[in-house]
Tab-separated table of C-alpha atoms in Angstrom:
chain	number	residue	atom	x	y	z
A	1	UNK	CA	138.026	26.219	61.945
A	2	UNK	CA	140.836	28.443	60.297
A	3	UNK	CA	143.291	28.097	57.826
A	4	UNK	CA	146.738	29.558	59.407
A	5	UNK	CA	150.443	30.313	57.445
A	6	UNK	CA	153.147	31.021	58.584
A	7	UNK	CA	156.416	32.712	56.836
A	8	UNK	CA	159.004	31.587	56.683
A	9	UNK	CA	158.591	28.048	57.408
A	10	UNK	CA	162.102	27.730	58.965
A	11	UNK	CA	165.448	29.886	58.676
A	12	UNK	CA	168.950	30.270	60.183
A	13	UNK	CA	170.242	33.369	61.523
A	14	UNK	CA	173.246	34.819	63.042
A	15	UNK	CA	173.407	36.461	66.435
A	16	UNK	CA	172.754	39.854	67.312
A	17	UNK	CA	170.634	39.891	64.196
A	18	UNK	CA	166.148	40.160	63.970
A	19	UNK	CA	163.834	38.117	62.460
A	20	UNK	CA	160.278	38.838	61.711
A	21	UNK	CA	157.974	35.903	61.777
A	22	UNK	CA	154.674	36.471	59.598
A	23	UNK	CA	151.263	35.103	60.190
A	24	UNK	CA	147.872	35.230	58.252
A	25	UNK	CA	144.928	33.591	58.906
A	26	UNK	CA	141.677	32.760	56.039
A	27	UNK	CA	139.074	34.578	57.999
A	28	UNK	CA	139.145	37.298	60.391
A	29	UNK	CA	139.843	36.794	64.115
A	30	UNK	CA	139.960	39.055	67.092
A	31	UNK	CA	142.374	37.213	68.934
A	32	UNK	CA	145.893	36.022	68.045
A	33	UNK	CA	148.410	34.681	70.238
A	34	UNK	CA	152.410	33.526	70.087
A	35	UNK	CA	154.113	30.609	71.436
A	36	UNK	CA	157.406	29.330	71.857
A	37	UNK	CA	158.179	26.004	71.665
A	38	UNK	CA	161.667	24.478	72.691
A	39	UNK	CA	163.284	21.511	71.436
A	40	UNK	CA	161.349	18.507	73.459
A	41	UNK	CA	159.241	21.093	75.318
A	42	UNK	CA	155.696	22.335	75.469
A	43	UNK	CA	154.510	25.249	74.129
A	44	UNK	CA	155.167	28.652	76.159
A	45	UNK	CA	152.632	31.720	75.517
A	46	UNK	CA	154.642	34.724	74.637
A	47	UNK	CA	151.839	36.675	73.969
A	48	UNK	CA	148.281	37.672	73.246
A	49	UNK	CA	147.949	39.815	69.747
A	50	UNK	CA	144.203	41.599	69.883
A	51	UNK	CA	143.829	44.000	67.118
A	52	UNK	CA	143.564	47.822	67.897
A	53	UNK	CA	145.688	46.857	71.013
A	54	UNK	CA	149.019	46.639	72.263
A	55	UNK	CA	150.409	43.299	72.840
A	56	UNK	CA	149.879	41.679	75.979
A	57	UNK	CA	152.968	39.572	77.417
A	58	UNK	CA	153.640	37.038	79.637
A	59	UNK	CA	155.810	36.712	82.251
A	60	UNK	CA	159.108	36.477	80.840
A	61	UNK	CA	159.166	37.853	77.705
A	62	UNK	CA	159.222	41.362	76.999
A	63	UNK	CA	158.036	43.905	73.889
A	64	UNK	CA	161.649	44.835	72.999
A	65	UNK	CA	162.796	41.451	72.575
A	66	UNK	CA	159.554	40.027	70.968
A	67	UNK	CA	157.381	43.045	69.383
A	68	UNK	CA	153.995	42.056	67.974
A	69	UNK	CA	152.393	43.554	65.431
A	70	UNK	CA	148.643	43.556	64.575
A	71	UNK	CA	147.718	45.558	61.570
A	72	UNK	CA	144.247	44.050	61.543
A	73	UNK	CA	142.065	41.557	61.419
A	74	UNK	CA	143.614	38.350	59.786
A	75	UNK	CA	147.352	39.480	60.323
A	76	UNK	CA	149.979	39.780	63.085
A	77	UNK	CA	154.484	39.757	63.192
A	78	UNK	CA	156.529	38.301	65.334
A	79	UNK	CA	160.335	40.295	65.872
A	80	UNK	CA	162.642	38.014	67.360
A	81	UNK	CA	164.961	40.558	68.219
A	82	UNK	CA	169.260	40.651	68.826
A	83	UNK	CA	168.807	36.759	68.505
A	84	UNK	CA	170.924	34.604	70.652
A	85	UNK	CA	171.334	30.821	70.341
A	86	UNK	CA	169.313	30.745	73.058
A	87	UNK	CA	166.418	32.146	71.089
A	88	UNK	CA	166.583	28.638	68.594
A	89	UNK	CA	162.142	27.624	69.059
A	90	UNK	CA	159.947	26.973	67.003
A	91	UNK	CA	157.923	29.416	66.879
A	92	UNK	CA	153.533	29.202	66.792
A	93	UNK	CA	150.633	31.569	66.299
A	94	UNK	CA	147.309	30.525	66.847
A	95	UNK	CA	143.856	32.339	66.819
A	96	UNK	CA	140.896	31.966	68.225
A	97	UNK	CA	137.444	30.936	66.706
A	98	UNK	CA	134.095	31.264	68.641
A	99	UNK	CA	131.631	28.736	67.333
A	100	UNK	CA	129.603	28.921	70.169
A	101	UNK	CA	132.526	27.799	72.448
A	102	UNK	CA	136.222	29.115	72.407
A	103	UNK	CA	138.663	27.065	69.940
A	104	UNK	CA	142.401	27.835	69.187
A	105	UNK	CA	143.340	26.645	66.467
A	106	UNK	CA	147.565	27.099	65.551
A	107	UNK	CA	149.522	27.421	62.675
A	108	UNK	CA	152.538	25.440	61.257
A	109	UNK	CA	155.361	26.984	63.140
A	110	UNK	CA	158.493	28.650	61.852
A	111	UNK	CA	161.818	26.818	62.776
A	112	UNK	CA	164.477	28.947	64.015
A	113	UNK	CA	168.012	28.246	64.730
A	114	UNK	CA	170.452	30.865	65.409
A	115	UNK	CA	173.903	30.216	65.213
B	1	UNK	CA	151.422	26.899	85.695
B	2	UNK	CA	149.080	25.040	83.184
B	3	UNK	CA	145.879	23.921	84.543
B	4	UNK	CA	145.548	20.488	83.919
B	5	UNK	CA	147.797	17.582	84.527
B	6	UNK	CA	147.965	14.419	82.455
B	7	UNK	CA	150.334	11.308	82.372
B	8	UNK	CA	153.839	12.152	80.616
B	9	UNK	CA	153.851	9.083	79.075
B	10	UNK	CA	151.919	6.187	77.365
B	11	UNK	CA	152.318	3.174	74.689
B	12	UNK	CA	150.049	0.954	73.759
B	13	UNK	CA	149.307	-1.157	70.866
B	14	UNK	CA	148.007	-0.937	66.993
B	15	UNK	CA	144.529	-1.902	66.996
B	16	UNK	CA	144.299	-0.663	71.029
B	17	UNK	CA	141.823	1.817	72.579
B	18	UNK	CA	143.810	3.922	74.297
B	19	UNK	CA	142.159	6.260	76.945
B	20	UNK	CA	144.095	9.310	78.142
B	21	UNK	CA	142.261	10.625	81.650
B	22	UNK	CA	143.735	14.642	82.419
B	23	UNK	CA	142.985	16.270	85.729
B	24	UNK	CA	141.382	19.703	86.475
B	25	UNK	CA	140.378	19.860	89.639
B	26	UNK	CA	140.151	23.872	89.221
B	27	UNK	CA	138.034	24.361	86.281
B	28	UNK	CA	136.155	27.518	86.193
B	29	UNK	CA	131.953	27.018	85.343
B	30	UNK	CA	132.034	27.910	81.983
B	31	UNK	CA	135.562	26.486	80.781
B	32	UNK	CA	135.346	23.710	77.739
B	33	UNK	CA	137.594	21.449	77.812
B	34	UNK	CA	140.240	20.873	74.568
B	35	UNK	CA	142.515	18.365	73.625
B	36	UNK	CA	145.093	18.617	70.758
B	37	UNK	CA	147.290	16.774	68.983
B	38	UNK	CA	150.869	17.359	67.968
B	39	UNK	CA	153.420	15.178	65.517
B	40	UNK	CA	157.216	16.488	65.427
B	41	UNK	CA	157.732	19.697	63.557
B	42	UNK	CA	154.074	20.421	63.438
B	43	UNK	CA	151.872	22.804	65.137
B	44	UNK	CA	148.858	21.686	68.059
B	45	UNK	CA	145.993	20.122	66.213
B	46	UNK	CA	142.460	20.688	67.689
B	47	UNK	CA	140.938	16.967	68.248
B	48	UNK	CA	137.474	17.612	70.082
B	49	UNK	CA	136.329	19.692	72.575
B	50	UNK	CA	133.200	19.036	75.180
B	51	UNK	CA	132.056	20.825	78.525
B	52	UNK	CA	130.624	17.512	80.091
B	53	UNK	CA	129.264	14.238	80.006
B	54	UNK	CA	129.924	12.721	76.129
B	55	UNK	CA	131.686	13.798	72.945
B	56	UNK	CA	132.843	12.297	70.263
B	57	UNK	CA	133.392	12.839	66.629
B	58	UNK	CA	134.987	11.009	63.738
B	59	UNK	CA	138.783	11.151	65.609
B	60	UNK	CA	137.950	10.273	69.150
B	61	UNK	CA	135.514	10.576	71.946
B	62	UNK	CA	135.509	12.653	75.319
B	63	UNK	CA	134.168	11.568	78.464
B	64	UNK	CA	133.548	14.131	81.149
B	65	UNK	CA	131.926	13.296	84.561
B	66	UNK	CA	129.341	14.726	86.295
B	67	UNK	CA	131.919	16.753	88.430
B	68	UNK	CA	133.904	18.174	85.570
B	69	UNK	CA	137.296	17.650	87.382
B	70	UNK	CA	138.656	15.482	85.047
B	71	UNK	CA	138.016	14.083	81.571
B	72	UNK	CA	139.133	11.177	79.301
B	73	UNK	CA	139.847	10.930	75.859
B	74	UNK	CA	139.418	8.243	73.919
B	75	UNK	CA	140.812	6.898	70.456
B	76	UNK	CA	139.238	3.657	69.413
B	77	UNK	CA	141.695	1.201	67.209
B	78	UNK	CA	144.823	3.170	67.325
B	79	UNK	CA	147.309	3.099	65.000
B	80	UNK	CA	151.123	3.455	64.529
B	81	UNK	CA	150.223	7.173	62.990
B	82	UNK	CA	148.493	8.558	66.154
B	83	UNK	CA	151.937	8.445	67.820
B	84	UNK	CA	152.114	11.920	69.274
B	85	UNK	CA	152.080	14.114	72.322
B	86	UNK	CA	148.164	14.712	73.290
B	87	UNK	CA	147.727	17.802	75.529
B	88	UNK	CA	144.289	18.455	77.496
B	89	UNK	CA	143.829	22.606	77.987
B	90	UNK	CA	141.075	24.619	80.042
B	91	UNK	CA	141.645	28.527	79.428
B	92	UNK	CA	143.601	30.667	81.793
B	93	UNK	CA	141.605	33.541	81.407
B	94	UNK	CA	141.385	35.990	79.092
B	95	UNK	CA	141.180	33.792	76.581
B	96	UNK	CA	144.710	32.208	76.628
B	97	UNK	CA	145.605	28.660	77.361
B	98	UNK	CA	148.931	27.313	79.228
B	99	UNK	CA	149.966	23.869	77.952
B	100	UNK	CA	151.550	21.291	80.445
B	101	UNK	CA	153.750	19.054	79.351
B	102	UNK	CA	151.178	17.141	77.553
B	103	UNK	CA	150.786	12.977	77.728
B	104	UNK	CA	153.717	11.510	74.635
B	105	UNK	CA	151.520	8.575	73.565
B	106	UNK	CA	153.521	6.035	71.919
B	107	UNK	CA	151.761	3.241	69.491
B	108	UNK	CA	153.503	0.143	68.959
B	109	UNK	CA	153.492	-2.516	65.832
């Protein structure tokens, strides 16, 4: 398994401002991914965070709203960018661990509402 | 779209089994099968994972058939504290998973 933080845990923010999300994992991991999660909603991949790499997003969410960084190994941001209240998610990483099989395993979230 | 479709809903009763079956008629040959867990204001738990026949560890058990288009998960004797939305995932590709709307299991007293 793997041992995942997120900063902050929650914040408020005004529009037209940024916030960067931070996540570290205990042990290092090639792959990290993003999600957005919606009041009563599922979870919603933003993106896939491999070290070395640029950010690879889905459908729907772009690198100038959402840049990703990955400085290495057991790291990665999230920039919610020019925030609207639209943009109010929790907000996930996860990573993957290979034990044989594939397991992702995700992170407390970081609660944003932006007024 | 996710890959795998599951009830939206389900209660049941302290001290229950509870089985929740998920569909995936499109798994790939060498996709596992996961199921998480997730309370309010918390992020997905990982509950068990299996690629066929029988899994179980100390939460819960998963039954896969022969076919591999569907599997069950089981949770023997619930109680009121495994109220939460259960979501079933096979990878996309690359790696990533989609989650559906997952099945909102509801104990009651």
């Amino acid at each position: 398994s793997a041992v995942i933080s997120q900063k902050p845990s929650r914040d408020i923010c005004q529009r037209g401002t940024s916030l960067t999300i931070q996540c570290q994992v205990d042990s290092q991991v090639t792959m990290m991914f993003w999600y957005r999660q919606q009041p009563g909603q599922s979870l919603t991949l933003i993106a896939t965070a491999n070290q070395g790499s640029e950010a690879t997003y889905e459908s729907g969410f772009v690198i100038d709203k959402f840049p990703i960084s990955r400085p290495n190994l057991t790291f990665s941001t999230l920039t919610v960018s020019n925030m609207s209240p639209e943009d109010s998610s929790i907000y996930l990483c996860s990573v993957e661990v290979v034990q044989g099989e594939e397991t992702q395993y995700f992170g407390p979230g970081t609660r944003l509402l932006v007024l | 779209l996710a890959k795998t479709t599951q009830p939206i809903s389900m209660d049941s009763y302290e001290g229950q089994e509870v089985n929740i079956t998920c569909s995936h008629n499109n798994i790939a040959t060498n996709d596992y099968i996961t199921w998480y867990q997730q309370f309010p204001s918390q992020g997905p738990r990982f509950i068990i994972q299996g690629y066929k026949t029988k899994v179980t560890n100390e939460v819960a058990s998963l039954f896969i058939p022969a076919d591999r288009k569907s599997s069950t998960l089981s949770l023997p004797r619930v109680s009121l504290s495994d109220t939460a939305v259960y979501y079933c995932l096979v990878p996309e590709g690359d790696d990533k998973i989609i989650f559906g709307k997952g099945t909102r299991l509801h104990i009651l007293p």
